[in-house]
JSON list of C-alpha atoms in Angstrom, two decimals:
[
{"chain": "I", "resi": 1, "resn": "GLY", "atom": "CA", "xyz": [-142.57, 14.32, 107.30]},
{"chain": "I", "resi": 2, "resn": "LYS", "atom": "CA", "xyz": [-143.22, 18.20, 107.84]},
{"chain": "I", "resi": 3, "resn": "LYS", "atom": "CA", "xyz": [-141.10, 20.01, 110.26]},
{"chain": "I", "resi": 4, "resn": "LEU", "atom": "CA", "xyz": [-143.26, 23.14, 110.69]},
{"chain": "I", "resi": 5, "resn": "VAL", "atom": "CA", "xyz": [-147.07, 23.14, 111.04]},
{"chain": "I", "resi": 6, "resn": "VAL", "atom": "CA", "xyz": [-148.87, 25.90, 112.19]},
{"chain": "I", "resi": 7, "resn": "ALA", "atom": "CA", "xyz": [-152.89, 26.01, 112.58]},
{"chain": "I", "resi": 8, "resn": "GLU", "atom": "CA", "xyz": [-154.54, 29.13, 113.26]},
{"chain": "I", "resi": 9, "resn": "SER", "atom": "CA", "xyz": [-158.20, 28.73, 114.48]},
{"chain": "I", "resi": 10, "resn": "GLY", "atom": "CA", "xyz": [-160.61, 30.44, 116.34]},
{"chain": "I", "resi": 11, "resn": "ARG", "atom": "CA", "xyz": [-161.76, 29.88, 120.32]},
{"chain": "I", "resi": 12, "resn": "LYS", "atom": "CA", "xyz": [-162.72, 26.24, 121.36]},
{"chain": "I", "resi": 13, "resn": "PHE", "atom": "CA", "xyz": [-161.64, 24.51, 118.09]},
{"chain": "I", "resi": 14, "resn": "GLY", "atom": "CA", "xyz": [-159.70, 21.89, 119.86]},
{"chain": "I", "resi": 15, "resn": "LYS", "atom": "CA", "xyz": [-156.43, 23.27, 119.31]},
{"chain": "I", "resi": 16, "resn": "SER", "atom": "CA", "xyz": [-154.80, 22.34, 122.79]},
{"chain": "I", "resi": 17, "resn": "GLU", "atom": "CA", "xyz": [-156.32, 18.68, 122.37]},
{"chain": "I", "resi": 18, "resn": "ILE", "atom": "CA", "xyz": [-154.40, 18.27, 118.93]},
{"chain": "I", "resi": 19, "resn": "LEU", "atom": "CA", "xyz": [-151.38, 19.23, 120.88]},
{"chain": "I", "resi": 20, "resn": "ILE", "atom": "CA", "xyz": [-151.74, 16.71, 123.71]},
{"chain": "I", "resi": 21, "resn": "TYR", "atom": "CA", "xyz": [-152.56, 13.96, 121.26]},
{"chain": "I", "resi": 22, "resn": "SER", "atom": "CA", "xyz": [-149.81, 14.58, 118.96]},
{"chain": "I", "resi": 23, "resn": "LEU", "atom": "CA", "xyz": [-147.18, 14.82, 122.09]},
{"chain": "I", "resi": 24, "resn": "TYR", "atom": "CA", "xyz": [-148.35, 11.47, 123.32]},
{"chain": "I", "resi": 25, "resn": "ARG", "atom": "CA", "xyz": [-148.34, 9.79, 119.87]},
{"chain": "I", "resi": 26, "resn": "TYR", "atom": "CA", "xyz": [-144.92, 11.08, 119.12]},
{"chain": "I", "resi": 27, "resn": "ALA", "atom": "CA", "xyz": [-143.59, 10.09, 122.53]},
{"chain": "I", "resi": 28, "resn": "LEU", "atom": "CA", "xyz": [-145.18, 6.64, 122.35]},
{"chain": "I", "resi": 29, "resn": "CYS", "atom": "CA", "xyz": [-144.10, 5.87, 118.63]},
{"chain": "I", "resi": 30, "resn": "ASN", "atom": "CA", "xyz": [-140.47, 7.34, 119.16]},
{"chain": "I", "resi": 31, "resn": "PRO", "atom": "CA", "xyz": [-138.54, 6.04, 122.02]},
{"chain": "I", "resi": 32, "resn": "ASN", "atom": "CA", "xyz": [-135.87, 8.21, 123.99]},
{"chain": "I", "resi": 33, "resn": "THR", "atom": "CA", "xyz": [-137.21, 11.41, 122.36]},
{"chain": "I", "resi": 34, "resn": "PHE", "atom": "CA", "xyz": [-137.53, 14.54, 124.54]},
{"chain": "I", "resi": 35, "resn": "SER", "atom": "CA", "xyz": [-140.83, 16.57, 123.90]},
{"chain": "I", "resi": 36, "resn": "TYR", "atom": "CA", "xyz": [-141.80, 20.12, 125.03]},
{"chain": "I", "resi": 37, "resn": "TYR", "atom": "CA", "xyz": [-145.12, 21.62, 125.42]},
{"chain": "I", "resi": 38, "resn": "PHE", "atom": "CA", "xyz": [-144.85, 25.63, 125.61]},
{"chain": "I", "resi": 39, "resn": "ALA", "atom": "CA", "xyz": [-147.49, 27.70, 127.03]},
{"chain": "I", "resi": 40, "resn": "PRO", "atom": "CA", "xyz": [-147.15, 31.79, 126.56]},
{"chain": "I", "resi": 41, "resn": "GLN", "atom": "CA", "xyz": [-146.28, 31.90, 130.27]},
{"chain": "I", "resi": 42, "resn": "ALA", "atom": "CA", "xyz": [-145.23, 28.87, 132.85]},
{"chain": "I", "resi": 43, "resn": "ASN", "atom": "CA", "xyz": [-148.05, 29.81, 135.12]},
{"chain": "I", "resi": 44, "resn": "GLN", "atom": "CA", "xyz": [-150.32, 29.44, 132.36]},
{"chain": "I", "resi": 45, "resn": "ILE", "atom": "CA", "xyz": [-149.50, 25.69, 132.09]},
{"chain": "I", "resi": 46, "resn": "MET", "atom": "CA", "xyz": [-151.64, 24.65, 135.54]},
{"chain": "I", "resi": 47, "resn": "ASP", "atom": "CA", "xyz": [-154.77, 26.31, 134.08]},
{"chain": "I", "resi": 48, "resn": "ILE", "atom": "CA", "xyz": [-154.46, 25.17, 130.21]},
{"chain": "I", "resi": 49, "resn": "VAL", "atom": "CA", "xyz": [-153.54, 21.52, 130.34]},
{"chain": "I", "resi": 50, "resn": "TRP", "atom": "CA", "xyz": [-152.28, 20.31, 133.97]},
{"chain": "I", "resi": 51, "resn": "ALA", "atom": "CA", "xyz": [-154.46, 20.85, 136.91]},
{"chain": "I", "resi": 52, "resn": "ASN", "atom": "CA", "xyz": [-157.64, 19.60, 135.02]},
{"chain": "I", "resi": 53, "resn": "GLY", "atom": "CA", "xyz": [-155.54, 16.59, 133.92]},
{"chain": "I", "resi": 54, "resn": "ARG", "atom": "CA", "xyz": [-155.86, 17.11, 129.82]},
{"chain": "I", "resi": 55, "resn": "LEU", "atom": "CA", "xyz": [-151.88, 16.60, 129.58]},
{"chain": "I", "resi": 56, "resn": "PRO", "atom": "CA", "xyz": [-150.80, 14.54, 132.67]},
{"chain": "I", "resi": 57, "resn": "TYR", "atom": "CA", "xyz": [-154.02, 11.98, 132.60]},
{"chain": "I", "resi": 58, "resn": "TYR", "atom": "CA", "xyz": [-154.87, 11.94, 128.94]},
{"chain": "I", "resi": 59, "resn": "LEU", "atom": "CA", "xyz": [-154.38, 8.24, 128.49]},
{"chain": "I", "resi": 60, "resn": "PRO", "atom": "CA", "xyz": [-156.97, 5.90, 130.39]},
{"chain": "I", "resi": 61, "resn": "ASP", "atom": "CA", "xyz": [-155.65, 4.08, 133.45]},
{"chain": "I", "resi": 62, "resn": "ALA", "atom": "CA", "xyz": [-154.97, 0.78, 131.81]},
{"chain": "I", "resi": 63, "resn": "LEU", "atom": "CA", "xyz": [-152.65, 2.43, 129.19]},
{"chain": "I", "resi": 64, "resn": "GLN", "atom": "CA", "xyz": [-151.43, 4.94, 131.69]},
{"chain": "I", "resi": 65, "resn": "LYS", "atom": "CA", "xyz": [-150.00, 1.97, 133.88]},
{"chain": "I", "resi": 66, "resn": "LYS", "atom": "CA", "xyz": [-148.75, 0.37, 130.48]},
{"chain": "I", "resi": 67, "resn": "TYR", "atom": "CA", "xyz": [-147.05, 3.50, 129.01]},
{"chain": "I", "resi": 68, "resn": "ILE", "atom": "CA", "xyz": [-146.02, 5.93, 131.75]},
{"chain": "I", "resi": 69, "resn": "GLU", "atom": "CA", "xyz": [-143.18, 5.56, 134.02]},
{"chain": "I", "resi": 70, "resn": "SER", "atom": "CA", "xyz": [-143.99, 8.64, 136.22]},
{"chain": "I", "resi": 71, "resn": "ILE", "atom": "CA", "xyz": [-145.41, 11.84, 136.38]},
{"chain": "I", "resi": 72, "resn": "ASN", "atom": "CA", "xyz": [-143.62, 14.77, 138.06]},
{"chain": "I", "resi": 73, "resn": "HIS", "atom": "CA", "xyz": [-146.01, 17.58, 138.89]},
{"chain": "I", "resi": 74, "resn": "THR", "atom": "CA", "xyz": [-143.56, 19.83, 140.15]},
{"chain": "I", "resi": 75, "resn": "ASP", "atom": "CA", "xyz": [-141.47, 19.84, 137.13]},
{"chain": "I", "resi": 76, "resn": "LYS", "atom": "CA", "xyz": [-144.48, 19.27, 134.87]},
{"chain": "I", "resi": 77, "resn": "ARG", "atom": "CA", "xyz": [-143.03, 16.20, 133.24]},
{"chain": "I", "resi": 78, "resn": "ILE", "atom": "CA", "xyz": [-144.40, 12.93, 132.10]},
{"chain": "I", "resi": 79, "resn": "ASN", "atom": "CA", "xyz": [-141.71, 10.04, 131.65]},
{"chain": "I", "resi": 80, "resn": "PHE", "atom": "CA", "xyz": [-142.56, 7.17, 129.49]},
{"chain": "I", "resi": 81, "resn": "LYS", "atom": "CA", "xyz": [-141.50, 3.64, 130.04]},
{"chain": "I", "resi": 82, "resn": "ASN", "atom": "CA", "xyz": [-139.74, 3.80, 126.47]},
{"chain": "I", "resi": 83, "resn": "GLY", "atom": "CA", "xyz": [-137.29, 6.43, 127.59]},
{"chain": "I", "resi": 84, "resn": "SER", "atom": "CA", "xyz": [-139.43, 9.56, 126.21]},
{"chain": "I", "resi": 85, "resn": "PHE", "atom": "CA", "xyz": [-140.72, 12.28, 128.22]},
{"chain": "I", "resi": 86, "resn": "ILE", "atom": "CA", "xyz": [-142.93, 15.46, 127.64]},
{"chain": "I", "resi": 87, "resn": "LYS", "atom": "CA", "xyz": [-142.09, 18.52, 129.45]},
{"chain": "I", "resi": 88, "resn": "CYS", "atom": "CA", "xyz": [-144.09, 21.70, 130.10]},
{"chain": "I", "resi": 89, "resn": "ASP", "atom": "CA", "xyz": [-142.81, 25.14, 130.27]},
{"chain": "I", "resi": 90, "resn": "GLY", "atom": "CA", "xyz": [-143.24, 28.82, 129.24]},
{"chain": "I", "resi": 91, "resn": "SER", "atom": "CA", "xyz": [-142.01, 31.32, 126.64]},
{"chain": "I", "resi": 92, "resn": "ASP", "atom": "CA", "xyz": [-141.55, 33.91, 129.26]},
{"chain": "I", "resi": 93, "resn": "ASN", "atom": "CA", "xyz": [-138.01, 32.84, 130.40]},
{"chain": "I", "resi": 94, "resn": "TYR", "atom": "CA", "xyz": [-136.65, 32.89, 126.67]},
{"chain": "I", "resi": 95, "resn": "GLU", "atom": "CA", "xyz": [-133.05, 32.73, 127.89]},
{"chain": "I", "resi": 96, "resn": "LYS", "atom": "CA", "xyz": [-133.92, 29.05, 129.15]},
{"chain": "I", "resi": 97, "resn": "ALA", "atom": "CA", "xyz": [-134.99, 28.16, 125.90]},
{"chain": "I", "resi": 98, "resn": "ARG", "atom": "CA", "xyz": [-131.56, 27.97, 124.68]},
{"chain": "I", "resi": 99, "resn": "GLY", "atom": "CA", "xyz": [-130.59, 24.90, 126.97]},
{"chain": "I", "resi": 100, "resn": "TYR", "atom": "CA", "xyz": [-133.22, 22.61, 125.85]},
{"chain": "I", "resi": 101, "resn": "SER", "atom": "CA", "xyz": [-132.49, 19.37, 124.09]},
{"chain": "I", "resi": 102, "resn": "ALA", "atom": "CA", "xyz": [-135.39, 18.75, 121.69]},
{"chain": "I", "resi": 103, "resn": "THR", "atom": "CA", "xyz": [-135.19, 15.38, 120.00]},
{"chain": "I", "resi": 104, "resn": "GLY", "atom": "CA", "xyz": [-139.08, 14.93, 119.97]},
{"chain": "I", "resi": 105, "resn": "LEU", "atom": "CA", "xyz": [-141.91, 17.00, 118.70]},
{"chain": "I", "resi": 106, "resn": "THR", "atom": "CA", "xyz": [-142.18, 20.73, 120.31]},
{"chain": "I", "resi": 107, "resn": "VAL", "atom": "CA", "xyz": [-145.70, 22.54, 120.62]},
{"chain": "I", "resi": 108, "resn": "TYR", "atom": "CA", "xyz": [-146.31, 25.78, 121.03]},
{"chain": "I", "resi": 109, "resn": "ASP", "atom": "CA", "xyz": [-149.88, 26.63, 122.51]},
{"chain": "I", "resi": 110, "resn": "GLU", "atom": "CA", "xyz": [-151.47, 30.02, 122.06]},
{"chain": "I", "resi": 111, "resn": "ALA", "atom": "CA", "xyz": [-148.28, 31.35, 120.00]},
{"chain": "I", "resi": 112, "resn": "LYS", "atom": "CA", "xyz": [-149.48, 34.47, 119.50]},
{"chain": "I", "resi": 113, "resn": "ASP", "atom": "CA", "xyz": [-148.96, 35.39, 122.81]},
{"chain": "I", "resi": 114, "resn": "HIS", "atom": "CA", "xyz": [-145.82, 33.76, 123.21]},
{"chain": "I", "resi": 115, "resn": "ASN", "atom": "CA", "xyz": [-142.69, 36.18, 124.03]},
{"chain": "I", "resi": 116, "resn": "PRO", "atom": "CA", "xyz": [-141.42, 37.23, 120.65]},
{"chain": "I", "resi": 117, "resn": "LYS", "atom": "CA", "xyz": [-137.53, 36.32, 121.46]},
{"chain": "I", "resi": 118, "resn": "PHE", "atom": "CA", "xyz": [-138.67, 32.92, 122.54]},
{"chain": "I", "resi": 119, "resn": "HIS", "atom": "CA", "xyz": [-138.47, 31.31, 119.30]},
{"chain": "I", "resi": 120, "resn": "ASP", "atom": "CA", "xyz": [-135.46, 32.78, 118.24]},
{"chain": "I", "resi": 121, "resn": "ALA", "atom": "CA", "xyz": [-133.66, 31.37, 121.47]},
{"chain": "I", "resi": 122, "resn": "PHE", "atom": "CA", "xyz": [-135.29, 27.97, 120.84]},
{"chain": "I", "resi": 123, "resn": "GLU", "atom": "CA", "xyz": [-135.34, 27.48, 117.05]},
{"chain": "I", "resi": 124, "resn": "PRO", "atom": "CA", "xyz": [-131.58, 26.33, 117.04]},
{"chain": "I", "resi": 125, "resn": "ASN", "atom": "CA", "xyz": [-132.24, 23.27, 119.31]},
{"chain": "I", "resi": 126, "resn": "LEU", "atom": "CA", "xyz": [-134.97, 21.99, 116.74]},
{"chain": "I", "resi": 127, "resn": "ALA", "atom": "CA", "xyz": [-132.25, 22.42, 113.81]},
{"chain": "I", "resi": 128, "resn": "ILE", "atom": "CA", "xyz": [-129.58, 20.94, 115.46]},
{"chain": "I", "resi": 129, "resn": "THR", "atom": "CA", "xyz": [-131.81, 17.43, 115.86]},
{"chain": "I", "resi": 130, "resn": "ASP", "atom": "CA", "xyz": [-134.07, 18.14, 112.93]},
{"chain": "I", "resi": 131, "resn": "SER", "atom": "CA", "xyz": [-137.26, 17.98, 115.13]},
{"chain": "I", "resi": 132, "resn": "PRO", "atom": "CA", "xyz": [-140.83, 18.91, 114.42]},
{"chain": "I", "resi": 133, "resn": "LEU", "atom": "CA", "xyz": [-142.55, 21.91, 115.55]},
{"chain": "I", "resi": 134, "resn": "LEU", "atom": "CA", "xyz": [-146.42, 21.95, 115.98]},
{"chain": "I", "resi": 135, "resn": "VAL", "atom": "CA", "xyz": [-147.74, 25.48, 116.61]},
{"chain": "I", "resi": 136, "resn": "VAL", "atom": "CA", "xyz": [-151.22, 26.39, 117.09]},
{"chain": "I", "resi": 137, "resn": "GLY", "atom": "CA", "xyz": [-153.14, 29.63, 118.25]},
{"chain": "I", "resi": 138, "resn": "THR", "atom": "CA", "xyz": [-155.88, 32.25, 117.65]},
{"chain": "I", "resi": 139, "resn": "PRO", "atom": "CA", "xyz": [-154.91, 34.52, 114.79]},
{"chain": "I", "resi": 140, "resn": "GLY", "atom": "CA", "xyz": [-152.88, 37.25, 115.88]},
{"chain": "I", "resi": 141, "resn": "ASP", "atom": "CA", "xyz": [-152.61, 40.79, 114.77]},
{"chain": "I", "resi": 142, "resn": "GLY", "atom": "CA", "xyz": [-149.74, 40.67, 112.06]},
{"chain": "I", "resi": 143, "resn": "SER", "atom": "CA", "xyz": [-146.69, 41.26, 114.21]},
{"chain": "I", "resi": 144, "resn": "ASP", "atom": "CA", "xyz": [-146.79, 38.40, 116.52]},
{"chain": "I", "resi": 145, "resn": "PRO", "atom": "CA", "xyz": [-144.73, 35.22, 116.84]},
{"chain": "I", "resi": 146, "resn": "LEU", "atom": "CA", "xyz": [-147.78, 33.16, 115.58]},
{"chain": "I", "resi": 147, "resn": "THR", "atom": "CA", "xyz": [-148.23, 35.13, 112.34]},
{"chain": "I", "resi": 148, "resn": "ARG", "atom": "CA", "xyz": [-144.28, 35.10, 111.65]},
{"chain": "I", "resi": 149, "resn": "LEU", "atom": "CA", "xyz": [-144.54, 31.34, 111.92]},
{"chain": "I", "resi": 150, "resn": "ALA", "atom": "CA", "xyz": [-147.38, 30.90, 109.75]},
{"chain": "I", "resi": 151, "resn": "GLU", "atom": "CA", "xyz": [-145.73, 33.01, 107.00]},
{"chain": "I", "resi": 152, "resn": "THR", "atom": "CA", "xyz": [-142.74, 30.75, 107.17]},
{"chain": "I", "resi": 153, "resn": "ALA", "atom": "CA", "xyz": [-144.71, 27.42, 107.27]},
{"chain": "I", "resi": 154, "resn": "LYS", "atom": "CA", "xyz": [-146.50, 28.73, 103.95]},
{"chain": "I", "resi": 155, "resn": "ILE", "atom": "CA", "xyz": [-143.20, 29.08, 102.16]},
{"chain": "I", "resi": 156, "resn": "LEU", "atom": "CA", "xyz": [-141.26, 26.27, 103.50]},
{"chain": "I", "resi": 157, "resn": "PRO", "atom": "CA", "xyz": [-141.19, 22.96, 101.51]},
{"chain": "I", "resi": 158, "resn": "THR", "atom": "CA", "xyz": [-141.15, 21.18, 104.87]},
{"chain": "I", "resi": 159, "resn": "GLY", "atom": "CA", "xyz": [-143.73, 23.41, 106.30]},
{"chain": "I", "resi": 160, "resn": "ALA", "atom": "CA", "xyz": [-147.77, 23.38, 106.35]},
{"chain": "I", "resi": 161, "resn": "TYR", "atom": "CA", "xyz": [-150.37, 26.02, 107.44]},
{"chain": "I", "resi": 162, "resn": "TYR", "atom": "CA", "xyz": [-153.82, 25.45, 108.07]},
{"chain": "I", "resi": 163, "resn": "ASN", "atom": "CA", "xyz": [-156.46, 28.12, 109.00]},
{"chain": "I", "resi": 164, "resn": "PHE", "atom": "CA", "xyz": [-159.97, 27.12, 110.59]},
{"chain": "I", "resi": 165, "resn": "PRO", "atom": "CA", "xyz": [-162.19, 30.31, 111.06]},
{"chain": "I", "resi": 166, "resn": "SER", "atom": "CA", "xyz": [-164.51, 30.39, 113.86]},
{"chain": "I", "resi": 167, "resn": "HIS", "atom": "CA", "xyz": [-167.54, 29.87, 111.40]},
{"chain": "I", "resi": 168, "resn": "MET", "atom": "CA", "xyz": [-166.57, 26.38, 110.76]},
{"chain": "I", "resi": 169, "resn": "ASN", "atom": "CA", "xyz": [-166.25, 25.36, 114.44]},
{"chain": "I", "resi": 170, "resn": "PRO", "atom": "CA", "xyz": [-169.40, 22.79, 114.87]},
{"chain": "I", "resi": 171, "resn": "HIS", "atom": "CA", "xyz": [-169.26, 23.55, 118.55]},
{"chain": "I", "resi": 172, "resn": "ILE", "atom": "CA", "xyz": [-170.15, 27.48, 118.35]},
{"chain": "I", "resi": 173, "resn": "SER", "atom": "CA", "xyz": [-173.41, 28.70, 117.13]}
]
């Protein structure tokens, strides 16, 4: 029921994996919704979640055949048989963000490195459809987009904030 969820954590905590799982779960459980994954820059999508198959091939083969209609590698878009889709883009072209129709879950990965103007351009799309936003990243310097969204999530009744410091990560000695 939360509309803004922000999680700050150190390196290798599984932030991107949480985003991928959340996007798939939302798309599969909510037919005909349009969800978005935003990286700081469009050219980072290949390195973070696409070329390695983390996002396009998240589901095992049998579930892929059952639920996925098509995968468009050029547009970085996954179309589901239930009418939903997940599309990837970057925050670097913030003017383009005004045109998105976000009716599903939107996620910001490594939000501290997002263009500061991006959220201001994109946020009205969320308000129109009352769609949720999930934001993750390593802590910033206090003046970055992640910090700004974290402070908002802490005070909103529909917000949630989580902090997982690096020393809590069982995968780092």
